[in-house]
Short mmCIF file of C-alpha atoms in Angstrom, two decimals:
data_model
loop_
_atom_site.label_atom_id
_atom_site.label_comp_id
_atom_site.label_asym_id
_atom_site.label_seq_id
_atom_site.Cartn_x
_atom_site.Cartn_y
_atom_site.Cartn_z
CA MET A 1 -13.28 -20.13 26.19
CA ASP A 2 -16.40 -18.25 25.03
CA ALA A 3 -16.63 -14.80 23.48
CA ALA A 4 -18.06 -13.26 26.63
CA SER A 5 -15.06 -14.32 28.66
CA LEU A 6 -12.83 -12.28 26.39
CA HIS A 7 -14.64 -9.04 27.12
CA THR A 8 -15.44 -9.11 30.86
CA PRO A 9 -14.49 -5.68 32.29
CA LEU A 10 -11.44 -5.65 34.52
CA PRO A 11 -12.68 -5.73 38.15
CA SER A 12 -12.14 -2.54 40.09
CA SER A 13 -10.13 -4.42 42.70
CA ARG A 14 -7.76 -5.55 39.92
CA ALA A 15 -7.41 -1.98 38.68
CA ASP A 16 -6.77 -0.73 42.22
CA ALA A 17 -4.14 -3.40 42.75
CA ILE A 18 -2.29 -2.39 39.59
CA LEU A 19 -2.39 1.28 40.52
CA SER A 20 -1.34 0.61 44.08
CA ASN A 21 1.63 -1.44 42.94
CA GLN A 22 2.73 1.43 40.73
CA ASN A 23 2.64 3.88 43.70
CA ILE A 24 0.35 6.30 41.89
CA GLY A 25 -1.21 9.15 43.88
CA THR A 26 -4.93 9.33 44.64
CA SER A 27 -5.77 12.03 42.10
CA MET A 28 -3.92 10.21 39.33
CA ARG A 29 -5.61 6.93 40.29
CA GLU A 30 -9.00 8.59 39.87
CA SER A 31 -7.94 9.89 36.46
CA TYR A 32 -6.79 6.43 35.38
CA ASP A 33 -10.05 4.84 36.60
CA GLU A 34 -11.95 7.27 34.40
CA ASN A 35 -9.64 6.80 31.40
CA PRO A 36 -7.85 3.43 31.17
CA MET A 37 -6.09 4.64 28.00
CA GLU A 38 -3.78 6.74 30.20
CA ARG A 39 -2.29 3.66 31.84
CA PRO A 40 1.09 2.47 30.58
CA ILE A 41 0.69 -0.62 28.39
CA ASN A 42 2.13 -3.82 29.82
CA PHE A 43 4.74 -5.38 27.55
CA ARG A 44 3.54 -8.87 28.48
CA GLN A 45 0.07 -7.98 27.22
CA LEU A 46 1.48 -6.94 23.87
CA GLU A 47 3.51 -10.13 23.75
CA ALA A 48 0.37 -12.21 24.32
CA PHE A 49 -1.60 -10.23 21.73
CA ARG A 50 1.16 -10.70 19.15
CA ALA A 51 1.35 -14.43 19.84
CA VAL A 52 -2.42 -14.87 19.44
CA MET A 53 -2.31 -12.97 16.15
CA GLN A 54 0.55 -15.14 14.91
CA TYR A 55 -0.76 -18.52 16.06
CA GLY A 56 -4.53 -17.89 15.77
CA SER A 57 -5.22 -19.62 19.08
CA MET A 58 -5.04 -18.79 22.78
CA THR A 59 -3.78 -22.29 23.52
CA ARG A 60 -0.98 -22.23 20.93
CA ALA A 61 -0.04 -18.69 21.96
CA GLY A 62 0.27 -19.90 25.55
CA GLN A 63 2.50 -22.76 24.46
CA ALA A 64 4.73 -20.38 22.53
CA LEU A 65 5.01 -18.07 25.55
CA ALA A 66 5.33 -20.97 28.03
CA VAL A 67 2.25 -19.85 29.99
CA SER A 68 -1.22 -21.32 30.45
CA GLN A 69 -4.14 -20.60 28.14
CA PRO A 70 -6.08 -18.84 30.95
CA ALA A 71 -3.08 -16.57 31.53
CA VAL A 72 -3.10 -15.56 27.86
CA THR A 73 -6.87 -14.96 28.05
CA ARG A 74 -6.40 -12.70 31.06
CA LEU A 75 -3.63 -10.72 29.36
CA ILE A 76 -5.80 -10.17 26.28
CA LYS A 77 -8.81 -9.13 28.38
CA ASP A 78 -6.66 -6.67 30.35
CA LEU A 79 -5.24 -5.21 27.13
CA GLU A 80 -8.71 -4.81 25.61
CA TYR A 81 -9.96 -3.11 28.74
CA GLU A 82 -7.06 -0.70 28.95
CA LEU A 83 -7.21 0.18 25.24
CA GLY A 84 -10.99 0.29 25.04
CA LEU A 85 -10.89 -1.90 21.94
CA GLU A 86 -12.34 -5.27 21.01
CA LEU A 87 -9.36 -7.09 19.51
CA PHE A 88 -10.80 -10.57 18.85
CA ARG A 89 -14.13 -12.23 18.14
CA ARG A 90 -15.19 -15.86 18.25
CA ASN A 91 -16.01 -17.57 14.96
CA GLY A 92 -17.03 -21.04 15.96
CA ALA A 93 -13.96 -22.63 17.51
CA GLN A 94 -11.67 -19.99 16.05
CA ILE A 95 -10.44 -16.69 17.43
CA VAL A 96 -10.65 -14.03 14.69
CA PRO A 97 -9.02 -10.58 14.96
CA THR A 98 -11.27 -7.57 14.51
CA ALA A 99 -10.40 -4.76 12.10
CA GLU A 100 -9.11 -2.79 15.09
CA GLY A 101 -7.04 -5.80 16.13
CA GLY A 102 -5.47 -5.99 12.68
CA GLN A 103 -4.57 -2.30 12.74
CA LEU A 104 -3.08 -2.58 16.22
CA TYR A 105 -1.05 -5.63 15.18
CA ARG A 106 0.80 -3.61 12.52
CA GLU A 107 1.82 -1.07 15.15
CA VAL A 108 2.81 -3.80 17.60
CA GLU A 109 5.03 -5.43 14.97
CA ARG A 110 6.89 -2.15 14.52
CA HIS A 111 7.29 -1.95 18.29
CA PHE A 112 8.73 -5.45 18.44
CA ALA A 113 11.09 -4.72 15.55
CA GLY A 114 12.53 -1.90 17.65
CA ALA A 115 12.71 -4.18 20.68
CA TYR A 116 14.60 -6.73 18.58
CA ARG A 117 17.19 -4.10 17.69
CA ILE A 118 17.56 -3.27 21.38
CA ARG A 119 18.12 -6.95 22.15
CA GLU A 120 20.73 -7.14 19.39
CA ALA A 121 22.52 -4.12 20.83
CA ALA A 122 22.41 -5.67 24.30
CA ARG A 123 23.76 -8.94 22.93
CA ALA A 124 26.59 -7.05 21.26
CA ILE A 125 27.48 -5.46 24.60
CA LYS A 126 27.33 -8.81 26.41
CA ASP A 127 29.53 -10.33 23.75
CA ALA A 128 32.08 -7.60 24.52
CA ARG A 129 31.72 -6.12 21.08
CA ALA A 130 32.58 -2.46 21.15
CA GLY A 131 29.67 -1.02 19.17
CA TYR A 132 27.61 -0.71 16.03
CA LEU A 133 28.14 1.99 13.43
CA HIS A 134 25.67 2.93 10.68
CA VAL A 135 27.51 4.63 7.81
CA GLY A 136 25.94 6.22 4.75
CA ALA A 137 27.94 6.98 1.61
CA MET A 138 27.37 8.20 -1.91
CA SER A 139 27.38 5.19 -4.20
CA ASN A 140 30.69 6.14 -5.82
CA LEU A 141 32.37 6.48 -2.43
CA SER A 142 30.92 3.17 -1.31
CA GLN A 143 32.68 1.52 -4.27
CA SER A 144 36.03 3.27 -3.91
CA VAL A 145 37.07 5.18 -0.79
CA VAL A 146 34.83 3.50 1.78
CA PRO A 147 36.03 -0.12 1.26
CA VAL A 148 39.66 0.97 1.67
CA ALA A 149 38.84 3.05 4.74
CA LEU A 150 36.79 0.29 6.34
CA GLY A 151 39.63 -2.17 5.84
CA ILE A 152 41.87 0.08 7.93
CA PHE A 153 39.05 0.79 10.40
CA ALA A 154 38.44 -2.94 10.96
CA GLU A 155 42.09 -3.43 11.88
CA ARG A 156 42.06 -0.54 14.35
CA HIS A 157 38.59 -1.27 15.81
CA PRO A 158 38.01 -5.03 15.48
CA GLY A 159 35.05 -5.01 17.88
CA VAL A 160 32.87 -2.58 15.91
CA VAL A 161 30.14 -3.85 13.59
CA VAL A 162 29.67 -1.51 10.60
CA ALA A 163 26.59 -1.30 8.37
CA VAL A 164 27.11 0.59 5.08
CA HIS A 165 24.15 2.23 3.35
CA PRO A 166 24.86 3.46 -0.23
CA GLU A 167 22.56 6.26 -1.36
CA GLN A 168 22.50 9.56 -3.22
CA SER A 169 23.44 12.65 -1.22
CA ILE A 170 19.88 13.93 -0.82
CA GLY A 171 18.73 10.60 0.59
CA LEU A 172 21.69 10.43 2.97
CA ILE A 173 20.99 13.88 4.39
CA GLU A 174 17.37 12.86 4.95
CA ALA A 175 18.52 9.68 6.70
CA ILE A 176 20.79 11.69 9.01
CA ALA A 177 17.90 14.05 9.81
CA HIS A 178 15.77 11.03 10.76
CA ARG A 179 18.59 9.63 12.94
CA GLN A 180 18.98 6.52 10.82
CA LEU A 181 22.75 6.96 10.39
CA ASP A 182 25.66 7.85 12.65
CA VAL A 183 27.62 9.52 9.85
CA ALA A 184 27.14 10.03 6.12
CA TYR A 185 29.62 10.98 3.42
CA ALA A 186 27.68 13.14 1.03
CA MET A 187 27.63 16.40 -0.92
CA VAL A 188 25.78 19.03 1.11
CA PRO A 189 23.95 21.72 -0.92
CA GLU A 190 25.09 25.28 -0.19
CA ASP A 191 21.64 26.26 1.09
CA ARG A 192 21.73 23.61 3.87
CA GLY A 193 23.33 25.69 6.58
CA ASP A 194 21.42 23.69 9.17
CA ILE A 195 23.49 20.56 8.55
CA ASP A 196 26.28 19.61 10.96
CA HIS A 197 29.10 18.61 8.62
CA GLU A 198 32.86 18.76 8.01
CA LEU A 199 34.18 19.37 4.51
CA PHE A 200 36.72 17.15 2.75
CA PRO A 201 39.28 18.59 0.27
CA VAL A 202 37.99 20.00 -3.01
CA SER A 203 38.36 17.71 -6.04
CA HIS A 204 37.35 18.14 -9.68
CA ALA A 205 35.24 16.16 -12.11
CA VAL A 206 37.00 14.28 -14.90
CA CYS A 207 35.99 13.08 -18.36
CA ALA A 208 35.82 9.31 -18.83
CA MET A 209 35.92 7.64 -22.26
CA PRO A 210 36.57 4.21 -23.80
CA ARG A 211 40.12 3.30 -24.72
CA GLY A 212 40.75 4.13 -28.36
CA HIS A 213 38.25 7.00 -28.39
CA ALA A 214 39.08 9.87 -30.76
CA LEU A 215 39.45 12.27 -27.79
CA ALA A 216 41.65 9.94 -25.73
CA SER A 217 44.85 11.42 -27.16
CA ARG A 218 44.07 14.87 -25.73
CA LYS A 219 45.61 15.94 -22.45
CA THR A 220 42.47 17.84 -21.40
CA ILE A 221 38.85 17.62 -22.53
CA ALA A 222 37.04 20.94 -22.94
CA VAL A 223 33.28 21.29 -22.72
CA ARG A 224 33.09 22.14 -26.44
CA ASP A 225 34.67 18.78 -27.25
CA LEU A 226 31.44 17.15 -26.08
CA GLN A 227 29.37 18.68 -28.91
CA GLY A 228 27.55 15.82 -30.69
CA GLN A 229 29.38 13.12 -28.70
CA ASP A 230 27.54 10.09 -27.35
CA PHE A 231 27.00 10.96 -23.70
CA ILE A 232 26.10 9.20 -20.46
CA SER A 233 24.29 11.34 -17.90
CA LEU A 234 23.71 10.94 -14.18
CA GLY A 235 20.22 10.90 -12.65
CA ALA A 236 18.15 14.03 -12.11
CA ARG A 237 18.79 14.08 -8.33
CA SER A 238 22.56 14.12 -8.77
CA VAL A 239 24.34 17.28 -7.58
CA LEU A 240 27.04 16.71 -10.21
CA ARG A 241 24.49 16.46 -13.01
CA ALA A 242 23.21 19.95 -12.20
CA GLN A 243 26.76 21.31 -12.42
CA ILE A 244 27.40 19.51 -15.73
CA ASN A 245 24.14 20.82 -17.21
CA ALA A 246 25.07 24.37 -16.18
CA ALA A 247 28.46 24.07 -17.94
CA LEU A 248 26.84 22.66 -21.12
CA GLN A 249 24.18 25.36 -21.24
CA LYS A 250 26.65 28.17 -20.64
CA SER A 251 28.72 27.07 -23.64
CA ASP A 252 25.64 26.10 -25.71
CA VAL A 253 27.00 22.55 -26.12
CA ARG A 254 24.65 19.67 -26.91
CA PRO A 255 26.07 16.17 -26.59
CA LYS A 256 24.00 13.22 -27.82
CA LEU A 257 22.37 11.67 -24.75
CA ARG A 258 22.60 7.88 -24.99
CA LEU A 259 21.96 6.73 -21.44
CA GLU A 260 20.97 8.04 -18.03
CA THR A 261 21.84 6.22 -14.81
CA MET A 262 20.94 6.90 -11.21
CA HIS A 263 24.09 5.23 -9.93
CA SER A 264 27.43 6.89 -10.58
CA HIS A 265 29.36 3.72 -9.75
CA THR A 266 27.90 2.05 -12.88
CA VAL A 267 29.04 4.78 -15.26
CA ALA A 268 32.51 3.30 -15.78
CA ASP A 269 30.94 0.01 -16.89
CA TYR A 270 28.85 1.78 -19.55
CA VAL A 271 31.84 3.83 -20.70
CA ARG A 272 33.96 0.70 -20.99
CA GLN A 273 31.27 -0.91 -23.15
CA GLY A 274 31.45 2.02 -25.56
CA VAL A 275 28.05 3.56 -24.77
CA GLY A 276 29.55 7.05 -24.63
CA LEU A 277 31.58 9.64 -22.75
CA ALA A 278 30.78 10.74 -19.23
CA ILE A 279 31.74 13.45 -16.78
CA ILE A 280 32.28 11.74 -13.45
CA ASP A 281 33.55 12.66 -10.03
CA PRO A 282 37.14 11.61 -9.35
CA PHE A 283 36.12 8.92 -6.88
CA ALA A 284 34.12 7.08 -9.53
CA ALA A 285 37.35 7.11 -11.56
CA MET A 286 39.07 5.26 -8.70
CA GLU A 287 36.77 2.25 -8.80
CA PRO A 288 38.21 -1.04 -10.10
CA ALA A 289 35.92 -0.95 -13.16
CA SER A 290 37.44 2.36 -14.23
CA ARG A 291 40.90 0.84 -14.78
CA ASP A 292 39.94 -0.18 -18.31
CA ILE A 293 38.88 3.32 -19.41
CA VAL A 294 40.67 6.61 -20.09
CA VAL A 295 40.19 9.58 -17.77
CA ARG A 296 41.23 13.15 -18.54
CA PRO A 297 40.96 16.51 -16.77
CA PHE A 298 37.84 18.45 -17.77
CA THR A 299 37.43 22.19 -18.34
CA PRO A 300 35.85 24.34 -17.12
CA LYS A 301 36.69 22.84 -13.76
CA ILE A 302 33.69 21.45 -11.90
CA SER A 303 34.56 21.55 -8.23
CA LEU A 304 33.25 18.80 -6.00
CA GLN A 305 33.42 18.61 -2.24
CA PHE A 306 31.74 16.05 -0.06
CA SER A 307 31.35 16.22 3.70
CA ALA A 308 31.16 14.01 6.74
CA VAL A 309 27.59 14.69 7.89
CA TYR A 310 26.54 14.13 11.48
CA ARG A 311 23.31 14.26 13.45
CA GLU A 312 22.46 17.85 14.31
CA GLY A 313 22.69 18.74 17.99
CA GLU A 314 23.91 15.33 19.14
CA GLY A 315 27.22 14.07 20.38
CA ARG A 316 29.25 12.49 17.59
CA SER A 317 30.00 8.80 17.81
CA PRO A 318 33.71 8.30 18.58
CA PHE A 319 33.76 5.50 16.01
CA ALA A 320 32.23 7.81 13.39
CA LEU A 321 34.94 10.37 14.12
CA ALA A 322 37.62 7.69 13.87
CA LEU A 323 36.28 6.52 10.52
CA THR A 324 36.20 10.09 9.21
CA GLU A 325 39.87 10.54 10.05
CA ILE A 326 40.70 7.37 8.14
CA MET A 327 38.55 8.55 5.22
CA ARG A 328 40.68 11.71 5.06
CA GLU A 329 43.86 9.65 4.90
CA VAL A 330 42.47 7.46 2.11
CA VAL A 331 41.07 10.38 0.09
CA ASP A 332 44.42 12.19 0.13
CA ARG A 333 46.21 9.07 -1.07
CA LEU A 334 43.70 8.17 -3.79
CA LEU A 335 43.52 11.70 -5.16
CA GLY A 336 47.30 11.63 -5.48
CA ASP A 337 47.11 8.32 -7.36
CA LEU A 338 44.47 9.78 -9.68
CA GLN A 339 46.74 12.64 -10.69
CA GLY A 340 49.14 10.06 -12.08
CA ARG A 341 46.36 8.42 -14.09
CA LEU A 342 45.29 11.73 -15.57
CA ARG A 343 48.75 12.05 -17.10
CA GLU A 344 48.71 8.57 -18.63
CA LYS A 345 48.81 8.38 -22.42
#
């Protein structure tokens, strides 16, 4: 196969045959003849192009696709004609992609990644699996409430495949906006009135400290008790951190910052190791790692309320709604258990 054979224009009879088979009207046919870019791209052409890029040879691409080498050549020529791009050049016995071919390949790979997900969804349906649910959750919820809720959900909906995506609230809201999740459990800022969400019950932040700490004997920790204390802070994007900072500034209290972490579910580990005190949301206090630390009510009360966030303007997944109902059951039970811990000596 020589270079010229790759770039022979598509005969007009071939173009007419394609258009005729697609039942396109005369005026539209004339438009397509003038501008091949307006034609829909044939999936088989993209498949051939991708195979040539991957195998570096028309012959090997044909073997991979179970078609002849001339058939692959024809598919590539048709694609080049319709796109108006030269995708490959000859370099001796080798087929080398052009710069345009390399750029197109990146887009084609993204296309095939989406097609793969469609195939996976189809396979799930054929296998009689009920569905696929993408769930986002704040990292602390993904370590505490979500595992318990998903255990119950799996028993009630054994055919559903669930993918959990831990992230901070801001990232989760962005993911919902980009339709990457079916539901997210996150704190929604007050100024986001455009978000479709349902609120969970209000809870309050607690103070976590190592066992044996000088403040552990107190029934309640006040903000002024944090003056000069070794302190663990959450990351700058945390909604809770902003509330903690406001309480500290209002009382002119300056704890000694020892560590900052972006992940609230790791705070209990640092507290247990004696790095410092921390103000955490109650769900972080429910994680297994928190069992070896002391938690106390904190004043002034810092109210926290997360939501089940859904895609705006779209029908809610019935499985997402079912999971949210289970989440409510689990939250009520765990918050009740936490009240008992707060009274422990």
